mmCIF file of C-alpha atoms in Angstrom:
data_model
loop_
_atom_site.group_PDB
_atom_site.id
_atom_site.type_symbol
_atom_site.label_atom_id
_atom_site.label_comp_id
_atom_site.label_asym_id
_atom_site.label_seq_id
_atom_site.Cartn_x
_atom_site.Cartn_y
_atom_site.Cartn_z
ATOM 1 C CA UNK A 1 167.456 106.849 176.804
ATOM 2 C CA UNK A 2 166.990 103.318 175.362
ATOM 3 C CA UNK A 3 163.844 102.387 173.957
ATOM 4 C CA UNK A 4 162.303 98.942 174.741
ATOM 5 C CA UNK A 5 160.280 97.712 172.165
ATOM 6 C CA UNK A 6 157.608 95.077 172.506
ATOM 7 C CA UNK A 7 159.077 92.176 172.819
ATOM 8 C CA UNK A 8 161.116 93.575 175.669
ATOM 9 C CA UNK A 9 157.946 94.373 176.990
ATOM 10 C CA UNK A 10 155.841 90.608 176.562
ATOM 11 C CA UNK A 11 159.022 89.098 177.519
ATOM 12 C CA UNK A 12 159.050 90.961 180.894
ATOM 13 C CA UNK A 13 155.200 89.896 181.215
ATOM 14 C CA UNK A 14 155.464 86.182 180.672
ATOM 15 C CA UNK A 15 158.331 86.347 183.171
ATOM 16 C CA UNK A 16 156.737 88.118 185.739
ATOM 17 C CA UNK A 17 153.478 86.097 185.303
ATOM 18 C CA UNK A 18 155.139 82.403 184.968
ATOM 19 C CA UNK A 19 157.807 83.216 187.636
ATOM 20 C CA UNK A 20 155.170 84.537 190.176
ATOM 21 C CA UNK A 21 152.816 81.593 189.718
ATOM 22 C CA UNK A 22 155.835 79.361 190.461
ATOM 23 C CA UNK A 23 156.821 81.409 193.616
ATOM 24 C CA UNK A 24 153.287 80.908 195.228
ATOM 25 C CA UNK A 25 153.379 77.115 194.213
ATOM 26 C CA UNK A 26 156.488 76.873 195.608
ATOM 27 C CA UNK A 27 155.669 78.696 198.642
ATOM 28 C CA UNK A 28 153.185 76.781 199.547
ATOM 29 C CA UNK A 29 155.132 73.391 199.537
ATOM 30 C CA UNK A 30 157.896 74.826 201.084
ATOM 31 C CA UNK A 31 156.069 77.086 203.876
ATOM 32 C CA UNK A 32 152.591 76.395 204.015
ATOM 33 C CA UNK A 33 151.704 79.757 202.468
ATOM 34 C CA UNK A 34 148.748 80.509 200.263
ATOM 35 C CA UNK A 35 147.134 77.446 202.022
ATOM 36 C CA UNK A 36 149.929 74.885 200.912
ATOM 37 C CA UNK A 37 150.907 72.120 203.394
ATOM 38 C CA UNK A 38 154.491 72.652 203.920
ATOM 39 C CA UNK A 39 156.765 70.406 203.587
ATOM 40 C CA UNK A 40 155.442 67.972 205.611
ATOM 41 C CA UNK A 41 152.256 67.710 204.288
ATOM 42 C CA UNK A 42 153.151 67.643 200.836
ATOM 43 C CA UNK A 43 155.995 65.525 201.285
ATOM 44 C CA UNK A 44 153.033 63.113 202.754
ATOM 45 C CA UNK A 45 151.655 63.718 199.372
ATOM 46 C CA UNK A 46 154.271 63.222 197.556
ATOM 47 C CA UNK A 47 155.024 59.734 198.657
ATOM 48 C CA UNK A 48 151.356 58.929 198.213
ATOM 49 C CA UNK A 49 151.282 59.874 194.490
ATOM 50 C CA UNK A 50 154.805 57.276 194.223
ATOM 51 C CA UNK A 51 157.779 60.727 194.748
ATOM 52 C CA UNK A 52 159.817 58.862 197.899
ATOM 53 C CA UNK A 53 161.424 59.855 200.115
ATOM 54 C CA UNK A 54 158.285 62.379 200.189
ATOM 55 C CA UNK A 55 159.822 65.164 202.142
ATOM 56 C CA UNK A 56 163.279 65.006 199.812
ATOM 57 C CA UNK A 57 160.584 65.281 196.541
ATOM 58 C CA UNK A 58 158.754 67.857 198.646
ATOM 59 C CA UNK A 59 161.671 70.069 199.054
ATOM 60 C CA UNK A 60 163.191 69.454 195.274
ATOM 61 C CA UNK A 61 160.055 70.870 194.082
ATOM 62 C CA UNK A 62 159.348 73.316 196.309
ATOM 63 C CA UNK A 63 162.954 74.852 195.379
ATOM 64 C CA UNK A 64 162.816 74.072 191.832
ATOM 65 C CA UNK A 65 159.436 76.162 192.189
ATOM 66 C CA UNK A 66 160.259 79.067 194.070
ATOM 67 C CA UNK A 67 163.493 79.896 193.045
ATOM 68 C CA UNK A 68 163.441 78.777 189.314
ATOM 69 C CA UNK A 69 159.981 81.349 189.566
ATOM 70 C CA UNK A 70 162.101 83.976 191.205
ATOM 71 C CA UNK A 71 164.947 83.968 188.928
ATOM 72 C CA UNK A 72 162.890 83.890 185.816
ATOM 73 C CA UNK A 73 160.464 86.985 187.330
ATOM 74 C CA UNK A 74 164.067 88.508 187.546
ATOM 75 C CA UNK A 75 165.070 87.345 184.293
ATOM 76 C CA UNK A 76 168.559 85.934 185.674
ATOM 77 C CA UNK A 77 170.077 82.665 185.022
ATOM 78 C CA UNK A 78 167.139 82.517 182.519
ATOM 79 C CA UNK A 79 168.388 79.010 180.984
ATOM 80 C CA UNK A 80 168.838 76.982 184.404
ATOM 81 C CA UNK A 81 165.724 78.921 185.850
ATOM 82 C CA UNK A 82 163.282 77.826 183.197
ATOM 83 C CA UNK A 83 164.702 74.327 182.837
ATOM 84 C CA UNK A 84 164.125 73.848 186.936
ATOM 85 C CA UNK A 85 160.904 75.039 186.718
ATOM 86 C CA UNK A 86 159.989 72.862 183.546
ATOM 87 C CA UNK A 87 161.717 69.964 185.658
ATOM 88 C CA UNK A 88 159.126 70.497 188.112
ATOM 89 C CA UNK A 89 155.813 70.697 185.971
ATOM 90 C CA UNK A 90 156.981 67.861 184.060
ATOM 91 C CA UNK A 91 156.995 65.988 187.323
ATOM 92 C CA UNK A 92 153.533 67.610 188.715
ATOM 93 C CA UNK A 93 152.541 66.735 184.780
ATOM 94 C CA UNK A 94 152.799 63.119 185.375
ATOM 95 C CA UNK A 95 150.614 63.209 188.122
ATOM 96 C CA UNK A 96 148.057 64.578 187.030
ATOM 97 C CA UNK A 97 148.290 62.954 183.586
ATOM 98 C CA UNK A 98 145.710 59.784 184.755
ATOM 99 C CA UNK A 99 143.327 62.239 184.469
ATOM 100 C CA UNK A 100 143.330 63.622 180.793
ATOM 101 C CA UNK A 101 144.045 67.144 179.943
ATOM 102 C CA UNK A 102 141.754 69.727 180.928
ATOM 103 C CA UNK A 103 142.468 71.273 184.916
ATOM 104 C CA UNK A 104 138.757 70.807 185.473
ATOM 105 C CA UNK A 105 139.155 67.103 185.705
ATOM 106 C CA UNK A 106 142.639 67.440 187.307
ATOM 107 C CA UNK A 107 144.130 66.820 184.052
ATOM 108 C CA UNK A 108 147.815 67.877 183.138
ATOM 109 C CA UNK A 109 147.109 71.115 181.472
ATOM 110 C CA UNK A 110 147.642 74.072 183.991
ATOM 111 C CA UNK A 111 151.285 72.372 184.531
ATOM 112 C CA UNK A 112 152.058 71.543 181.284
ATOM 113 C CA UNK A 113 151.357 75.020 180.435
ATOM 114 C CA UNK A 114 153.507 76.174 183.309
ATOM 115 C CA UNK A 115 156.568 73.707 182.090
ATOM 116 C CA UNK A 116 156.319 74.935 178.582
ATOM 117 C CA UNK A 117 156.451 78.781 179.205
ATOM 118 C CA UNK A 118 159.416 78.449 181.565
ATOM 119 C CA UNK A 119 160.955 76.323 178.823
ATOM 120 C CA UNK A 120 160.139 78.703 176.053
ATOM 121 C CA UNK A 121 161.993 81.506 178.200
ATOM 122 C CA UNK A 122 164.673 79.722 178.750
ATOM 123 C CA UNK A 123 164.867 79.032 174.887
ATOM 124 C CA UNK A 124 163.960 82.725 174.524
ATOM 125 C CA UNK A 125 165.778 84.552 176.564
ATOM 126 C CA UNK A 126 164.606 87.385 179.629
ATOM 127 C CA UNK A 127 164.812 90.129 176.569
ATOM 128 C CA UNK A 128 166.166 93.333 177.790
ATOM 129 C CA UNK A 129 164.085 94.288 180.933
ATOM 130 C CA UNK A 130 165.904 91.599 182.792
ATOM 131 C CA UNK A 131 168.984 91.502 184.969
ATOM 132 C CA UNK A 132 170.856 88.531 182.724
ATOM 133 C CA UNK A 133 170.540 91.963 180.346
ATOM 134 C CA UNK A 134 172.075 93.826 182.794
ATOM 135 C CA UNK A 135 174.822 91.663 184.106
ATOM 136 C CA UNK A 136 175.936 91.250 180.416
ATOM 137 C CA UNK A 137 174.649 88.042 179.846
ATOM 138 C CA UNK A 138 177.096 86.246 182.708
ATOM 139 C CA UNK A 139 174.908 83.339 183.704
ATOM 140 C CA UNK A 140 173.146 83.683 180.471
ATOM 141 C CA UNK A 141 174.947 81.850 177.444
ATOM 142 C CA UNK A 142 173.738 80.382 174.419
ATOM 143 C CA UNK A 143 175.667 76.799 175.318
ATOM 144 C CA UNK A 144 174.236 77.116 178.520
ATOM 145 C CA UNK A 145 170.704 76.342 176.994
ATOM 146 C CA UNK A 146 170.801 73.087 175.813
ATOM 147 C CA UNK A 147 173.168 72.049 179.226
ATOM 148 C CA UNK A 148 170.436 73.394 181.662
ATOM 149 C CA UNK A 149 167.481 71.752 179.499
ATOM 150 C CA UNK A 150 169.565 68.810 178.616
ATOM 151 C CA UNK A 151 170.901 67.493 182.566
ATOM 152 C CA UNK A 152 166.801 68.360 183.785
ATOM 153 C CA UNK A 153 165.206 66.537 181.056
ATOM 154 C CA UNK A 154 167.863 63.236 182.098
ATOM 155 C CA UNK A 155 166.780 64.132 185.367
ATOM 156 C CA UNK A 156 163.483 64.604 185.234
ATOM 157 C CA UNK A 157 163.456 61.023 183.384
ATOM 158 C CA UNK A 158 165.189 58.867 186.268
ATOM 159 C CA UNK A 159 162.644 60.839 188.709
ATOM 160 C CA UNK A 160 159.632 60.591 186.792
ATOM 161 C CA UNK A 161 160.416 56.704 185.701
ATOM 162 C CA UNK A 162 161.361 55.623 189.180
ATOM 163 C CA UNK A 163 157.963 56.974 190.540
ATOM 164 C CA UNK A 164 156.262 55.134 187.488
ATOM 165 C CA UNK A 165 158.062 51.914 188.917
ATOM 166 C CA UNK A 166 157.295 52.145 192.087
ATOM 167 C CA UNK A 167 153.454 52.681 191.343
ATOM 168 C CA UNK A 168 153.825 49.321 189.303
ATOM 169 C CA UNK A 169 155.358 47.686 192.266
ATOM 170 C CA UNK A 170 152.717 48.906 194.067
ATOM 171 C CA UNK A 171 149.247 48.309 192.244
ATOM 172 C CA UNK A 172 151.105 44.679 191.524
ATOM 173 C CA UNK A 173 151.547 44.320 195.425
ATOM 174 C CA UNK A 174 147.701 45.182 195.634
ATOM 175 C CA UNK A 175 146.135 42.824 193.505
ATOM 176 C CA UNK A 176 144.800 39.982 195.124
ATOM 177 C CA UNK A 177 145.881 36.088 194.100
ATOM 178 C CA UNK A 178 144.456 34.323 191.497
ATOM 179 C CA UNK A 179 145.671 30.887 192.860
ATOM 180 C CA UNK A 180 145.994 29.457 195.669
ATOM 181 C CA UNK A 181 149.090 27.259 196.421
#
């Protein structure tokens, strides 16, 4: 009989915790659940808030979300799962980030905590309870760590700084003239 001890064990928590949270945020961009908007309503949001196309951004998060949640709650593909889902709250970070840190003033917090556990388990590993354990560590590789967190970082970069541009373009396009010609 093997014996887990209890890192196994906290490992197997934080997965199912973090991974399940992401599911149901997922969920509800994707399919309205858990009163979400779908994708059209949160691709509407999305293009408000400067992600364009909206329902493309919708859909990349909503993915990212739900299946980088379901893999890590499964502890499979552990590196590319937690680096999705940190791609994701880095993104939903930036939103929010106008409005300081705390959640209670729709600050960056509750995401940035979301993005840094599924980073630290992809750093960490699933620990034993997890199928990457089982499967023998196939989709699971120490080189495959710094890949998965390396390409979403780049990509979370272009994303994140495009949507900065285009809410300069905008809030430039707002302001009203100074002189008249």
């Amino acid at each position: 009989m093997t014996c887990y001890d209890r890192r196994d064990l906290g490992l197997l928590l934080l997965r199912l915790g973090t991974g399940g949270v992401l599911m149901a945020h997922g969920a509800q961009k994707l399919f309205g659940w858990f009163g979400g908007h779908g994708l059209e309503g949160t691709g509407q949001f999305m293009e408000s808030v400067g992600y364009a196309p909206g329902k493309a951004s919708a859909t990349a998060a909503g993915l990212a979300e739900t299946g980088g949640g379901a893999l890590l709650a499964l502890g499979l593909a552990t590196p590319a799962a937690g680096a999705a889902a940190a791609g994701a709250m880095a993104g939903a970070s930036a939103v929010h980030m106008p409005n300081g840190f705390f959640a209670q003033s729709g600050g960056y917090e509750y995401a940035a905590s979301l993005g840094l556990t599924a980073a630290g388990l992809a750093v960490t590993g699933p620990g034993r309870l997890s199928l990457d354990h089982a499967l023998g560590h196939t989709v699971n590789r120490g080189w495959m760590v710094p890949a998965a967190l390396g390409v979403t970082a780049a990509a979370t970069a272009v994303v994140v700084g495009l949507r900065t541009r285009r809410l300069r373009q905008r809030e430039e396009g707002e302001q009203e003239t100074l002189f008249e010609e």
